[in-house]
Coordinates of C-alpha atoms in Angstrom, one line a residue:
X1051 CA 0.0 0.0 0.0
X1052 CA 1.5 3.2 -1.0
X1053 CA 1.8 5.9 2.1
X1054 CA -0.6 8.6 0.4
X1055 CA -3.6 5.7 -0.1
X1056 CA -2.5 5.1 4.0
X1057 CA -2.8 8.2 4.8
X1058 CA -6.1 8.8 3.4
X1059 CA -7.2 5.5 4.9
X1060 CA -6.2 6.7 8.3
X1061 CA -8.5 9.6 7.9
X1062 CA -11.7 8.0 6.7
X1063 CA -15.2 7.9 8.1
X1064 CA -15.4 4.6 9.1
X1065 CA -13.7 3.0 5.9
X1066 CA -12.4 -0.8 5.8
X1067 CA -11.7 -1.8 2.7
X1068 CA -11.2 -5.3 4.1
X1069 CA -14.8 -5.0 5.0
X1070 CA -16.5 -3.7 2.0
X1071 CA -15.3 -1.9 -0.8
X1072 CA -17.9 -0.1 -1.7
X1073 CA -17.7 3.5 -0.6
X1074 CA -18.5 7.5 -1.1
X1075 CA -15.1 9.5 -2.2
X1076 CA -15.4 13.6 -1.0
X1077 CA -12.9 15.5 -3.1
X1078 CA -12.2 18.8 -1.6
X1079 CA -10.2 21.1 -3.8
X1080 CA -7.4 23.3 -2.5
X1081 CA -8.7 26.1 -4.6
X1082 CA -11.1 28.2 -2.2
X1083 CA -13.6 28.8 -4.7
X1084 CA -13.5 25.2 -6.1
X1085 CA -16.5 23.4 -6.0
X1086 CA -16.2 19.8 -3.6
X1087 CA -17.6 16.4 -5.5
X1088 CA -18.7 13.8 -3.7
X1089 CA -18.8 10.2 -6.3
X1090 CA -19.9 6.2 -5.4
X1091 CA -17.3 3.8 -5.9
X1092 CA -17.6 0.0 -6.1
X1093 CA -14.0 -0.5 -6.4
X1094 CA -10.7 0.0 -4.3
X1095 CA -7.2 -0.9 -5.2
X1096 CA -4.6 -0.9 -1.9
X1097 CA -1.4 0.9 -4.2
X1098 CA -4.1 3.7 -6.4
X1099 CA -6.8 4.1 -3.8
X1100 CA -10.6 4.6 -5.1
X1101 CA -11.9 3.5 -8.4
X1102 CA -11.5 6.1 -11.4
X1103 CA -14.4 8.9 -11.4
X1104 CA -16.7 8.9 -13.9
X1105 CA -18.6 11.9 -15.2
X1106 CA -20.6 9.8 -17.0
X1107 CA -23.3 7.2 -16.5
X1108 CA -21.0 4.3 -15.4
X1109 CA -21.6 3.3 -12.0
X1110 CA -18.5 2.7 -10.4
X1111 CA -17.1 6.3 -9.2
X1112 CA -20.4 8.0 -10.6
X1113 CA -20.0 11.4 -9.1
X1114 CA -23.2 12.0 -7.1
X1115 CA -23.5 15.7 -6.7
X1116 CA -21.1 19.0 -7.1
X1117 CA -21.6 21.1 -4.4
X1118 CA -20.6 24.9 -4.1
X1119 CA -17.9 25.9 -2.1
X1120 CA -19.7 28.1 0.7
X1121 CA -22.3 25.5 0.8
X1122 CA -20.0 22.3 1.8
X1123 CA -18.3 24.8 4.1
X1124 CA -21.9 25.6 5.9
X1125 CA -22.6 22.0 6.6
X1126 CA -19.0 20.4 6.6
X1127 CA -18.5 21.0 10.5
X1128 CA -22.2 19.5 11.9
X1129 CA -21.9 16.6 9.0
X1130 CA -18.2 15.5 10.8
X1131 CA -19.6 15.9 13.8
X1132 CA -22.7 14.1 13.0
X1133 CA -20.5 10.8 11.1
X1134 CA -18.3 10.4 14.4
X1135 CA -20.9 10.2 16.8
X1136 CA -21.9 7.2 15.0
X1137 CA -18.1 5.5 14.3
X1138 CA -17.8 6.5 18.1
X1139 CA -20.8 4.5 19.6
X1140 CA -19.6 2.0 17.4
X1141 CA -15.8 2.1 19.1
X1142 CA -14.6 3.3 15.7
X1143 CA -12.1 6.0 15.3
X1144 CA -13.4 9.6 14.2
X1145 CA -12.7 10.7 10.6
X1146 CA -11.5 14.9 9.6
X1147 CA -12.2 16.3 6.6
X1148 CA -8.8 17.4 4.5
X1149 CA -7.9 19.0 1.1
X1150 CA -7.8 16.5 -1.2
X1151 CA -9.5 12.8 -1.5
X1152 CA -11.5 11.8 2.0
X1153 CA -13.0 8.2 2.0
X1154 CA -16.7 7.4 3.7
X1155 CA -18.1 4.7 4.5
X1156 CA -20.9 3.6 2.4
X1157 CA -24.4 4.0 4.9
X1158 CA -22.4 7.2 6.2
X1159 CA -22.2 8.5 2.6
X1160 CA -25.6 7.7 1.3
X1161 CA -26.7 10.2 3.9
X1162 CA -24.3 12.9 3.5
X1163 CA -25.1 12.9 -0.2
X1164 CA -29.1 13.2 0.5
X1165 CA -27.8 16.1 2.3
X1166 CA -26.1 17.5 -0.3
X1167 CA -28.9 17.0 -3.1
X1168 CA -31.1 18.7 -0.6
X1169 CA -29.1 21.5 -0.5
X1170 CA -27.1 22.0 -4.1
X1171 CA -29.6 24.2 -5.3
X1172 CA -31.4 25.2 -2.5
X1173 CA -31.6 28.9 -1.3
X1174 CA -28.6 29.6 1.1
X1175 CA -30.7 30.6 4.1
X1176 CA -32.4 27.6 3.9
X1177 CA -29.5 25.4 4.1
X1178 CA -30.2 25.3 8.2
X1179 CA -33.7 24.3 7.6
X1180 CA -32.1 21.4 6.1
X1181 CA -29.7 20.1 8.2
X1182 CA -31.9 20.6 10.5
X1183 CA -35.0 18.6 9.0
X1184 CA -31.8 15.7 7.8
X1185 CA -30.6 15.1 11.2
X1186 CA -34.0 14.6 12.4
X1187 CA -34.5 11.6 9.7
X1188 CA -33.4 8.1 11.4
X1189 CA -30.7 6.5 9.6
X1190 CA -33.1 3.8 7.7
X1191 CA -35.3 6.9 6.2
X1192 CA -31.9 8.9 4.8
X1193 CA -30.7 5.4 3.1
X1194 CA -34.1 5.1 1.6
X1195 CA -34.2 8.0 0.2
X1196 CA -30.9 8.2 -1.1
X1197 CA -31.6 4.6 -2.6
X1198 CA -34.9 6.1 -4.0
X1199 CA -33.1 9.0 -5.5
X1200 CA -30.2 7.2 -6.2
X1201 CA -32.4 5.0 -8.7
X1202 CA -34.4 7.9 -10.8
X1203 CA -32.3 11.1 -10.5
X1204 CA -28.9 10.0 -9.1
X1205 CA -26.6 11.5 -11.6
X1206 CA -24.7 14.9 -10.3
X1207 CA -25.5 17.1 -13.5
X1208 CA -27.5 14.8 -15.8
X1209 CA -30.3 14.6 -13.1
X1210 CA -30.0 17.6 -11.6
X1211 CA -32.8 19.4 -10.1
X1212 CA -35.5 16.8 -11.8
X1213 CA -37.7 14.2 -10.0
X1214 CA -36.8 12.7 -6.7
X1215 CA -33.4 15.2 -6.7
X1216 CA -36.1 17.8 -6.7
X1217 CA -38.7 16.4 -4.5
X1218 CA -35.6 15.7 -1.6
X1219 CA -34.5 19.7 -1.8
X1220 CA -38.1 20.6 -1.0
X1221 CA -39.1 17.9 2.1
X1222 CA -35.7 19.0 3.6
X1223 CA -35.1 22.5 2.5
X1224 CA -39.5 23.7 2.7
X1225 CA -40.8 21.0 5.3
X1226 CA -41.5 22.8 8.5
X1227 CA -39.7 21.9 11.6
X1228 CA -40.8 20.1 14.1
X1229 CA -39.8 18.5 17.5
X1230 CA -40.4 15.6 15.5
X1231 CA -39.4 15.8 12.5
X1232 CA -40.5 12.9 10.5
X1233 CA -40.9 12.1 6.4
X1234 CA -43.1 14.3 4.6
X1235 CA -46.2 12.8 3.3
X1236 CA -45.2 11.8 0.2
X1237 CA -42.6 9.8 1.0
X1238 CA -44.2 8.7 4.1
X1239 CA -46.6 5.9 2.2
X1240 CA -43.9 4.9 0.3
X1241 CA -41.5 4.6 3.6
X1242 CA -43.8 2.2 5.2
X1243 CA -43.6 0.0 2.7
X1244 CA -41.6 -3.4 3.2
X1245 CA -39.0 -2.0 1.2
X1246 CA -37.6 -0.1 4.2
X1247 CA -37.0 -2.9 6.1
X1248 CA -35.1 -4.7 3.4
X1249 CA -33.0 -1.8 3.0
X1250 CA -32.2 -2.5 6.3
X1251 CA -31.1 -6.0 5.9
X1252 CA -29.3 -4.8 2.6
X1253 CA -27.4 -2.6 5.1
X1254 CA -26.8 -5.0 7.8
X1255 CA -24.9 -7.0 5.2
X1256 CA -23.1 -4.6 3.4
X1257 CA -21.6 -2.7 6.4

């Protein structure tokens, strides 16, 4: 294994290659202005790291979503904070976000991205209303409707702003807050379907 694939090992959310390959890659450009991509990869090699992007429809390293630079900075703090309380009740070491390539486990991933489709073209001042409204989702409701959107609209500029992309910016960015925040009504049917619970058992095997 070559020391810069170490290194970035060593800083991961909750990454184990041993354990599954499959994982979400962050890139986070040095240039300030840069926008930060966030792709799915199916593949890991120990000596070149993560799988290849691909800015096209090919699924392995399918780059998920291109978020603005003043956006990822607004949620990048409460989202690490928010991915190490769950590696650390799991007795998993914490993860920091760096310039350059940061590896995330795959359940931790699917949910960052939902909260970066919510948010790519969302209005800035509503970019609270949406973390808000995301960490009030149990895990099992952000993997199902990553999966969901994912499926129909998953693409970071192909399917931008169209469908389900569209339909997840308004139930997190326009859904009122609650003490209880829960999945708006449209997805709610949907979500107590058995699919849910398979999801679950997909996850419980993957991770």
């Amino acid at each position: 294994m070559s020391k810069q694939v170490h290194r970035i090992l060593q800083n991961s959310f909750g990454f184990n290659p041993a354990d599954n390959t499959h994982h979400f890659l962050v890139n986070i450009p040095r240039g300030a202005n840069d926008p930060v991509e966030i792709s799915e990869h199916y593949n890991w090699d120990e000596q070149t790291g993560s799988s290849p992007v691909s800015y096209t429809s090919r699924a392995d390293g399918q780059l998920r979503v291109r978020l603005q630079r003043f956006k990822w900075e607004t949620i990048a703090n409460e989202v690490r904070v928010q991915l190490n309380r769950c590696l650390k009740k799991e007795g998993n070491k914490s993860g920091q976000w760096k310039v350059g390539p940061n590896l995330v486990r795959l359940d931790l991933g699917k949910e960052l991205v939902l909260l970066a489709w919510a948010i790519e073209d969302a209005d800035p001042a509503l970019i609270r209303n949406a973390m808000a409204n995301w960490q009030g989702f149990e895990p099992e409701e952000r993997w199902w409707l990553f999966t969901q959107t994912a499926a129909a609209s998953g693409h970071a500029t192909m399917d931008k702003n169209i469908g389900w992309r569209k339909a997840v910016r308004y139930a997190l960015t326009e859904n009122p807050l609650t003490d209880l925040p829960s999945l708006p009504d449209y997805f709610q049917r949907a979500s107590e379907a058995p699919l849910l619970a398979s999801l679950q058992e997909t996850h419980d095997n993957e991770v």
